[in-house]
JSON list of C-alpha atoms in Angstrom, two decimals:
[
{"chain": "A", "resi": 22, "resn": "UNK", "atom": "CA", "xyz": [-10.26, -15.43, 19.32]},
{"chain": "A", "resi": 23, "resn": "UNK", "atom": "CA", "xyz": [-10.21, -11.84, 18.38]},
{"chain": "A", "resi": 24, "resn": "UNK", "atom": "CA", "xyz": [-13.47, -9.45, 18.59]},
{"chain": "A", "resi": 25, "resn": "UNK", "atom": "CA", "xyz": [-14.86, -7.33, 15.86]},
{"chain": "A", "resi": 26, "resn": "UNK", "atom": "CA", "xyz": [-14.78, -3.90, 17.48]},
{"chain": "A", "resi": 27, "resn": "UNK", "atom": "CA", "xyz": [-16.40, -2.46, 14.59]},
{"chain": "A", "resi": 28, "resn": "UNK", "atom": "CA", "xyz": [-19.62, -2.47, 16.39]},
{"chain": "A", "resi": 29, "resn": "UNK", "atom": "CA", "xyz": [-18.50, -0.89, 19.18]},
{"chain": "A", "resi": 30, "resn": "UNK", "atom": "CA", "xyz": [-16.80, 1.92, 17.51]},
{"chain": "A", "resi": 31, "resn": "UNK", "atom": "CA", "xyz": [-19.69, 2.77, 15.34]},
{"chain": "A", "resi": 32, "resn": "UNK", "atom": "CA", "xyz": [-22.40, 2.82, 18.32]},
{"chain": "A", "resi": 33, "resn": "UNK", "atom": "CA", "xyz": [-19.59, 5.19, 19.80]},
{"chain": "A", "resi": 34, "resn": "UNK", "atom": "CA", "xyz": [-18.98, 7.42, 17.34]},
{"chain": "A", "resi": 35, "resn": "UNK", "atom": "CA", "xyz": [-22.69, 7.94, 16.76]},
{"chain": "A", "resi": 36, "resn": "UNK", "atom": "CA", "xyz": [-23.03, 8.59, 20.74]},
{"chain": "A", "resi": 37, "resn": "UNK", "atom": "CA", "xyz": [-20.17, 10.92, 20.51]},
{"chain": "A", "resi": 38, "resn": "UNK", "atom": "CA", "xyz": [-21.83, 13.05, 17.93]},
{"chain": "A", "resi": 39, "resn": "UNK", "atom": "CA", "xyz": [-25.24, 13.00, 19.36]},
{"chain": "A", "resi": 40, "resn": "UNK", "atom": "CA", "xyz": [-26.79, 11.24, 16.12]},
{"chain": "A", "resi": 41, "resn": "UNK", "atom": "CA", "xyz": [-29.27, 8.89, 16.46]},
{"chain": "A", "resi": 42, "resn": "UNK", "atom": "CA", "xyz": [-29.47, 5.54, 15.11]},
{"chain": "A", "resi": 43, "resn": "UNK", "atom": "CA", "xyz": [-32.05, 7.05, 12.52]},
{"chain": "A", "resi": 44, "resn": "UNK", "atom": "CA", "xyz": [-30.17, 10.07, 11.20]},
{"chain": "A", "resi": 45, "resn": "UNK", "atom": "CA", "xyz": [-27.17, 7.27, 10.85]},
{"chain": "A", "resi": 46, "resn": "UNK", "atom": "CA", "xyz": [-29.64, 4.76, 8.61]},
{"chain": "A", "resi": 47, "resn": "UNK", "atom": "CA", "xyz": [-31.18, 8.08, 6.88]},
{"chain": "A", "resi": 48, "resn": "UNK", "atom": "CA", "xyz": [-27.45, 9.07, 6.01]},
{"chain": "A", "resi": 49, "resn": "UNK", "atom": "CA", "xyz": [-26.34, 5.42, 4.55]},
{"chain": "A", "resi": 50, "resn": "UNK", "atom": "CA", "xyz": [-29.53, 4.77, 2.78]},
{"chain": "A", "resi": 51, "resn": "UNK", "atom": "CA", "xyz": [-30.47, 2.20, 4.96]},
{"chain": "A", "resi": 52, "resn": "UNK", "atom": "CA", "xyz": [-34.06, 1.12, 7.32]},
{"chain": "A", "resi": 53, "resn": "UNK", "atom": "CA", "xyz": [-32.73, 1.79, 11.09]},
{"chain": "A", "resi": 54, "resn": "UNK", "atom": "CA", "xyz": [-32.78, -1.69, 11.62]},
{"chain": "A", "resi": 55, "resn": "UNK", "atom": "CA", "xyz": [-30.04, -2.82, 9.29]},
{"chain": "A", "resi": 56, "resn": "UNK", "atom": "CA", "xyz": [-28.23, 0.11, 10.79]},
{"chain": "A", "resi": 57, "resn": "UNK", "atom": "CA", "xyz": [-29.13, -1.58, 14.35]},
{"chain": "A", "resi": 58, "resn": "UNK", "atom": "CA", "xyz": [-27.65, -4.54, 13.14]},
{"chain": "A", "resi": 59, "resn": "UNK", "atom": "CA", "xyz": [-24.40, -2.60, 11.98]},
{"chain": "A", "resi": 60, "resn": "UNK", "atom": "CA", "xyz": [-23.66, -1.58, 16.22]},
{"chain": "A", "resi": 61, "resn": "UNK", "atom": "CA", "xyz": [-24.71, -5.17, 17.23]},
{"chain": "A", "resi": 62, "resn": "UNK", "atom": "CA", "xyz": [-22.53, -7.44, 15.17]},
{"chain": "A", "resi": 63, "resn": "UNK", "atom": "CA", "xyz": [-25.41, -9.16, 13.26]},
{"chain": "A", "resi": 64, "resn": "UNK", "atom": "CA", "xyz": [-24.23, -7.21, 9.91]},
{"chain": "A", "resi": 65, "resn": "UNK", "atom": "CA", "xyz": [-21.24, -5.75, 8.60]},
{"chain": "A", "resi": 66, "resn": "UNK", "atom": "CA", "xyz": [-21.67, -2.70, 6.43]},
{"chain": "A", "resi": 67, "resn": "UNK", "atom": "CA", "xyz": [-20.70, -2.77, 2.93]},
{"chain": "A", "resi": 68, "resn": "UNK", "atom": "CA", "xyz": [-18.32, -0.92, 1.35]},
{"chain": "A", "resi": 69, "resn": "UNK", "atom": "CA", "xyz": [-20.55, 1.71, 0.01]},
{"chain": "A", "resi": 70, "resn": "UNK", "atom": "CA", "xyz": [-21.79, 2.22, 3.69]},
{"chain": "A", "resi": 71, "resn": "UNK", "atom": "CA", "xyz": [-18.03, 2.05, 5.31]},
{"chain": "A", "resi": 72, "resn": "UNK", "atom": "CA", "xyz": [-17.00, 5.25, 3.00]},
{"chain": "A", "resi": 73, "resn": "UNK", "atom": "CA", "xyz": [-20.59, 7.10, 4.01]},
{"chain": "A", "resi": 74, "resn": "UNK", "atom": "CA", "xyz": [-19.97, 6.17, 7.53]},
{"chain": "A", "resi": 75, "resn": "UNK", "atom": "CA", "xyz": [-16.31, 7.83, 7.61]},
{"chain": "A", "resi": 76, "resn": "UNK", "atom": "CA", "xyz": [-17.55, 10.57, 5.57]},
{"chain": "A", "resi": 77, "resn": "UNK", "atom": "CA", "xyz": [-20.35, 11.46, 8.09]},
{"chain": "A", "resi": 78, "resn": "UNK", "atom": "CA", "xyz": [-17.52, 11.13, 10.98]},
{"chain": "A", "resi": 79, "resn": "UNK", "atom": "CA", "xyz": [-15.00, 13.20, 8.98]},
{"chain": "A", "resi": 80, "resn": "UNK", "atom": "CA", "xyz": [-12.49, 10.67, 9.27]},
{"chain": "A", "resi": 81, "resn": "UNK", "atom": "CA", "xyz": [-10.80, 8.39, 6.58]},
{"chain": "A", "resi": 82, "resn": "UNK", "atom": "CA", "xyz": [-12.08, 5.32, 5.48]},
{"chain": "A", "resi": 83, "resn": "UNK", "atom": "CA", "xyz": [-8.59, 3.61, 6.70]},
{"chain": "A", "resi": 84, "resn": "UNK", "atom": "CA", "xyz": [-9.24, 5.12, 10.24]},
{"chain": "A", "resi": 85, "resn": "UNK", "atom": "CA", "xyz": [-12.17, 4.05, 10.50]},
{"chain": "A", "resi": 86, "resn": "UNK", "atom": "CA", "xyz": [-11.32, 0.28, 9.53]},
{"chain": "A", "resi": 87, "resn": "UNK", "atom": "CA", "xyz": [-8.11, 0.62, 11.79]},
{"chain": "A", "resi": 88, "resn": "UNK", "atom": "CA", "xyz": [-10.46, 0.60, 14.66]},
{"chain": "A", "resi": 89, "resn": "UNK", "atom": "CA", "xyz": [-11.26, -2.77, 14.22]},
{"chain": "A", "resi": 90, "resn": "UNK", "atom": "CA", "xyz": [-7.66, -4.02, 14.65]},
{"chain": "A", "resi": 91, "resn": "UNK", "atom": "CA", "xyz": [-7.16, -5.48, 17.94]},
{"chain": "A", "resi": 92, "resn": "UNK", "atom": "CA", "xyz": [-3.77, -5.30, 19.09]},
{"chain": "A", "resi": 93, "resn": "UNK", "atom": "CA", "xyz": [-2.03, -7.50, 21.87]},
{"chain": "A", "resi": 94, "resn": "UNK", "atom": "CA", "xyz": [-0.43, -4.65, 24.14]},
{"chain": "A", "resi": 95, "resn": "UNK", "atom": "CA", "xyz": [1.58, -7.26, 25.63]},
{"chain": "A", "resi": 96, "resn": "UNK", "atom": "CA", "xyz": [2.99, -8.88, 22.01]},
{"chain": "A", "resi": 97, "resn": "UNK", "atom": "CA", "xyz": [6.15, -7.00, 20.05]},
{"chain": "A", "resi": 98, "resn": "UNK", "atom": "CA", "xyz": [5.71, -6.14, 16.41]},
{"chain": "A", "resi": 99, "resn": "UNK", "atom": "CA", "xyz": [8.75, -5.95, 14.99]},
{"chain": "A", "resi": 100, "resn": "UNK", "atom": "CA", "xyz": [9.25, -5.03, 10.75]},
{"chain": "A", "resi": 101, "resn": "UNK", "atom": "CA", "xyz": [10.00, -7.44, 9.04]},
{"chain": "A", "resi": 102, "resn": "UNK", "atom": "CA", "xyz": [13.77, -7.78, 7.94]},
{"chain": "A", "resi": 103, "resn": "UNK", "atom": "CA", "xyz": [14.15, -6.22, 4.63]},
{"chain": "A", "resi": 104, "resn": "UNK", "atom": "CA", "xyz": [14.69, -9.05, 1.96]},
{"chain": "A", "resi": 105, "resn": "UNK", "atom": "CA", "xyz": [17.42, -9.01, -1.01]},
{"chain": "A", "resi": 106, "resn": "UNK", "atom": "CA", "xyz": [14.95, -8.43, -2.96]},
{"chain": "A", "resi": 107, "resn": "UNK", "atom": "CA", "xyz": [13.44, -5.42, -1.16]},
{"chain": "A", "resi": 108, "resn": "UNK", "atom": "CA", "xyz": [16.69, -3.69, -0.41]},
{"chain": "A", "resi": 109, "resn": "UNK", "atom": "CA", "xyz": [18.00, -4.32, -4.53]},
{"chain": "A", "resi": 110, "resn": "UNK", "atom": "CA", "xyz": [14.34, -2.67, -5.07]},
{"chain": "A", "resi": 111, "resn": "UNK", "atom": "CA", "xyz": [14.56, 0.27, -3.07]},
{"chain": "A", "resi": 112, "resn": "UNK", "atom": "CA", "xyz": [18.75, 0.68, -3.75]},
{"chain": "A", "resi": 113, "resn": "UNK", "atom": "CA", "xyz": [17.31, 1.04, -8.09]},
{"chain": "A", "resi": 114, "resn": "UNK", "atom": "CA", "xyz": [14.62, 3.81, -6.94]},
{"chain": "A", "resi": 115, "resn": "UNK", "atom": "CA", "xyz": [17.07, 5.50, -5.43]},
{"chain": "A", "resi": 116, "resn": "UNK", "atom": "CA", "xyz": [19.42, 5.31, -7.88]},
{"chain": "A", "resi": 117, "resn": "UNK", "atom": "CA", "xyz": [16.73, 6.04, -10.31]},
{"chain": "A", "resi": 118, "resn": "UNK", "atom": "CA", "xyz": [14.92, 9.15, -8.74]},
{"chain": "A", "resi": 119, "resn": "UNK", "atom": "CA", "xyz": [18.43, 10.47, -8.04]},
{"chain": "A", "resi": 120, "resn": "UNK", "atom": "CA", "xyz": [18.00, 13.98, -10.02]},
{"chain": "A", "resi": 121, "resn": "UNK", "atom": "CA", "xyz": [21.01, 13.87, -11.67]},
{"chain": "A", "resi": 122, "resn": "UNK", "atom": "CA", "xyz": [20.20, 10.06, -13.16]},
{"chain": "A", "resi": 123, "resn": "UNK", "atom": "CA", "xyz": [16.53, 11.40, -13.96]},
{"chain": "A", "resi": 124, "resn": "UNK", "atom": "CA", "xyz": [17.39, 13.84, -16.21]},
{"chain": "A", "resi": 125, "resn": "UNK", "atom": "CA", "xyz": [20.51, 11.77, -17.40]},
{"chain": "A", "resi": 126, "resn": "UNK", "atom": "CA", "xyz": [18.23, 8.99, -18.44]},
{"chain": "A", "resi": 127, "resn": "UNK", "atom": "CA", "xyz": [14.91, 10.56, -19.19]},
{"chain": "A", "resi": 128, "resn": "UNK", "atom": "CA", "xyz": [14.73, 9.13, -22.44]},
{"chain": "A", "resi": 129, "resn": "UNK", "atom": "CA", "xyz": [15.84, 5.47, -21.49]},
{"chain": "A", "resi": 130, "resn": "UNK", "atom": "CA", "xyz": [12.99, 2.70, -21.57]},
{"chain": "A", "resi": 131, "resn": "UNK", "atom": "CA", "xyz": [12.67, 1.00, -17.56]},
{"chain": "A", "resi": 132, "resn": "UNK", "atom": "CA", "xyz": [14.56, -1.81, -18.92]},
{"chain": "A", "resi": 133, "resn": "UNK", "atom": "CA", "xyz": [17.60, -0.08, -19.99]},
{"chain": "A", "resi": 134, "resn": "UNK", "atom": "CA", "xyz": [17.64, 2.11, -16.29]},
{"chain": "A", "resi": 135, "resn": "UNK", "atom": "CA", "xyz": [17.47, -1.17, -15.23]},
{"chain": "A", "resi": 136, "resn": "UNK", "atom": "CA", "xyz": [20.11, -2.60, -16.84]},
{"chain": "A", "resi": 137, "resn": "UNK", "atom": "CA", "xyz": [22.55, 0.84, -16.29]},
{"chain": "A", "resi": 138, "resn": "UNK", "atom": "CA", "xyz": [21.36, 0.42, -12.52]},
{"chain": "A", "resi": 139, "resn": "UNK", "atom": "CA", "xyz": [22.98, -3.03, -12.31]},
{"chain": "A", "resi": 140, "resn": "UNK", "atom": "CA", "xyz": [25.68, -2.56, -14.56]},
{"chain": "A", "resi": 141, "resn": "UNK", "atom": "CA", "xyz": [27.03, 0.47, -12.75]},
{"chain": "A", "resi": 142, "resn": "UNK", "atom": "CA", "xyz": [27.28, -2.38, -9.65]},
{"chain": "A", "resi": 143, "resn": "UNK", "atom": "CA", "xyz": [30.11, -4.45, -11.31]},
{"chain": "A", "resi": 144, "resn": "UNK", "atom": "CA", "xyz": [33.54, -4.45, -12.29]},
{"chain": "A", "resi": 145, "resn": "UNK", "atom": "CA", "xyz": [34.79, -2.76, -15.01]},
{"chain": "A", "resi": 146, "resn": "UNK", "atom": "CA", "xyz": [36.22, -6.18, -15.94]},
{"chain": "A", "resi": 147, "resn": "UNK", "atom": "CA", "xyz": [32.73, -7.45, -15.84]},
{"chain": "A", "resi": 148, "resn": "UNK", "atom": "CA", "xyz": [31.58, -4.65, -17.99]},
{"chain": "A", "resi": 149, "resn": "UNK", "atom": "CA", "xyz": [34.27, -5.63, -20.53]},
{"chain": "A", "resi": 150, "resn": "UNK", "atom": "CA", "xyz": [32.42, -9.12, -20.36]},
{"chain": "A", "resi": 151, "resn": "UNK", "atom": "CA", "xyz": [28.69, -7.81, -20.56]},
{"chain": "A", "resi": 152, "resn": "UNK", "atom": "CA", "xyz": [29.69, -6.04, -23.87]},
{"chain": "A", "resi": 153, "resn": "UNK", "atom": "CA", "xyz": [31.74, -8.79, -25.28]},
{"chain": "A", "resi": 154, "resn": "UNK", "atom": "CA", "xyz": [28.46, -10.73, -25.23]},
{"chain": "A", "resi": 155, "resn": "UNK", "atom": "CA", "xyz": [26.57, -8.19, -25.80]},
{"chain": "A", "resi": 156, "resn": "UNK", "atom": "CA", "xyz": [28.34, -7.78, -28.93]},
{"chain": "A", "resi": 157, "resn": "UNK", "atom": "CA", "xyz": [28.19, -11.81, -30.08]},
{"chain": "A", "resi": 158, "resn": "UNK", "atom": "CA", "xyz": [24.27, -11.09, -29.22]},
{"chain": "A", "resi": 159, "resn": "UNK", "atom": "CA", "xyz": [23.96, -8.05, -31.55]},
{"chain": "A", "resi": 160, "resn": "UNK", "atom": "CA", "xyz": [25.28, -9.83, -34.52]},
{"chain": "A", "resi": 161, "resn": "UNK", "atom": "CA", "xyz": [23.75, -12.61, -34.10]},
{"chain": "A", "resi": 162, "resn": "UNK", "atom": "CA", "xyz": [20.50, -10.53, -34.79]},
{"chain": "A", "resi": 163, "resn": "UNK", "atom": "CA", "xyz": [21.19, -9.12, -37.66]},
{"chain": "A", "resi": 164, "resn": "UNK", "atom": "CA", "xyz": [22.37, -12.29, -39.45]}
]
């Protein structure tokens, strides 16, 4: 069962910058109670009062909910193995925000970089293919 260390963090943070539980409430909006509640678990603040809250501690609102995450010291994280998917997807933005291909296709819809960005992976027999078909295709839309 993990703990939310939310709580803790905010009473901290308040301690750390010598504000009281008052100024804190005064800041959000809120009656010092509901702002009691906030550093003893009972409530969890909003996220109106989350962004005031990093705001007043001039840190971002990410940080601030990253302090919350309880880790297992003891447990490995590893990343998780880049999929076919994910690798085809980050081979085309390459290939795409490559400077030479920007300016080369700058006036090409995504679905025609897309289709440049694959057929520039095959064989130029394959090619042959792709337009042989493509070809059949064309005519048969303008019949």
């Amino acid at each position: 069962m993990t703990r939310n260390l939310l709580p803790e963090k905010l009473k901290e943070l308040r301690k750390m910058n010598n504000y009281t539980q008052d100024y804190v409430a005064e800041v959000l909006g809120v009656v010092r109670q509901t702002y009691s509640h906030y550093e003893t678990g009972k409530r969890t603040p909003d996220a109106t009062a989350l962004y005031k809250l990093a705001g007043l501690y001039n840190i971002s609102l990410e940080d601030l909910l990253h302090l919350t995450v309880n880790i297992d010291r003891d447990e490995f994280y590893d990343a998780p193995i880049p999929t076919q998917t994910s690798s085809e997807l980050a081979e085309y933005l390459n290939f795409y925000n490559d400077p030479a291909n920007k300016k080369k296709y700058i006036f090409h819809t995504d679905l025609e970089k897309k289709m440049l960005f694959y057929f520039s992976k095959i064989s130029d027999e394959d090619k042959k293919e792709i337009i042989e078909f493509t070809k059949i295709k064309a005519r048969k839309n303008t019949l």
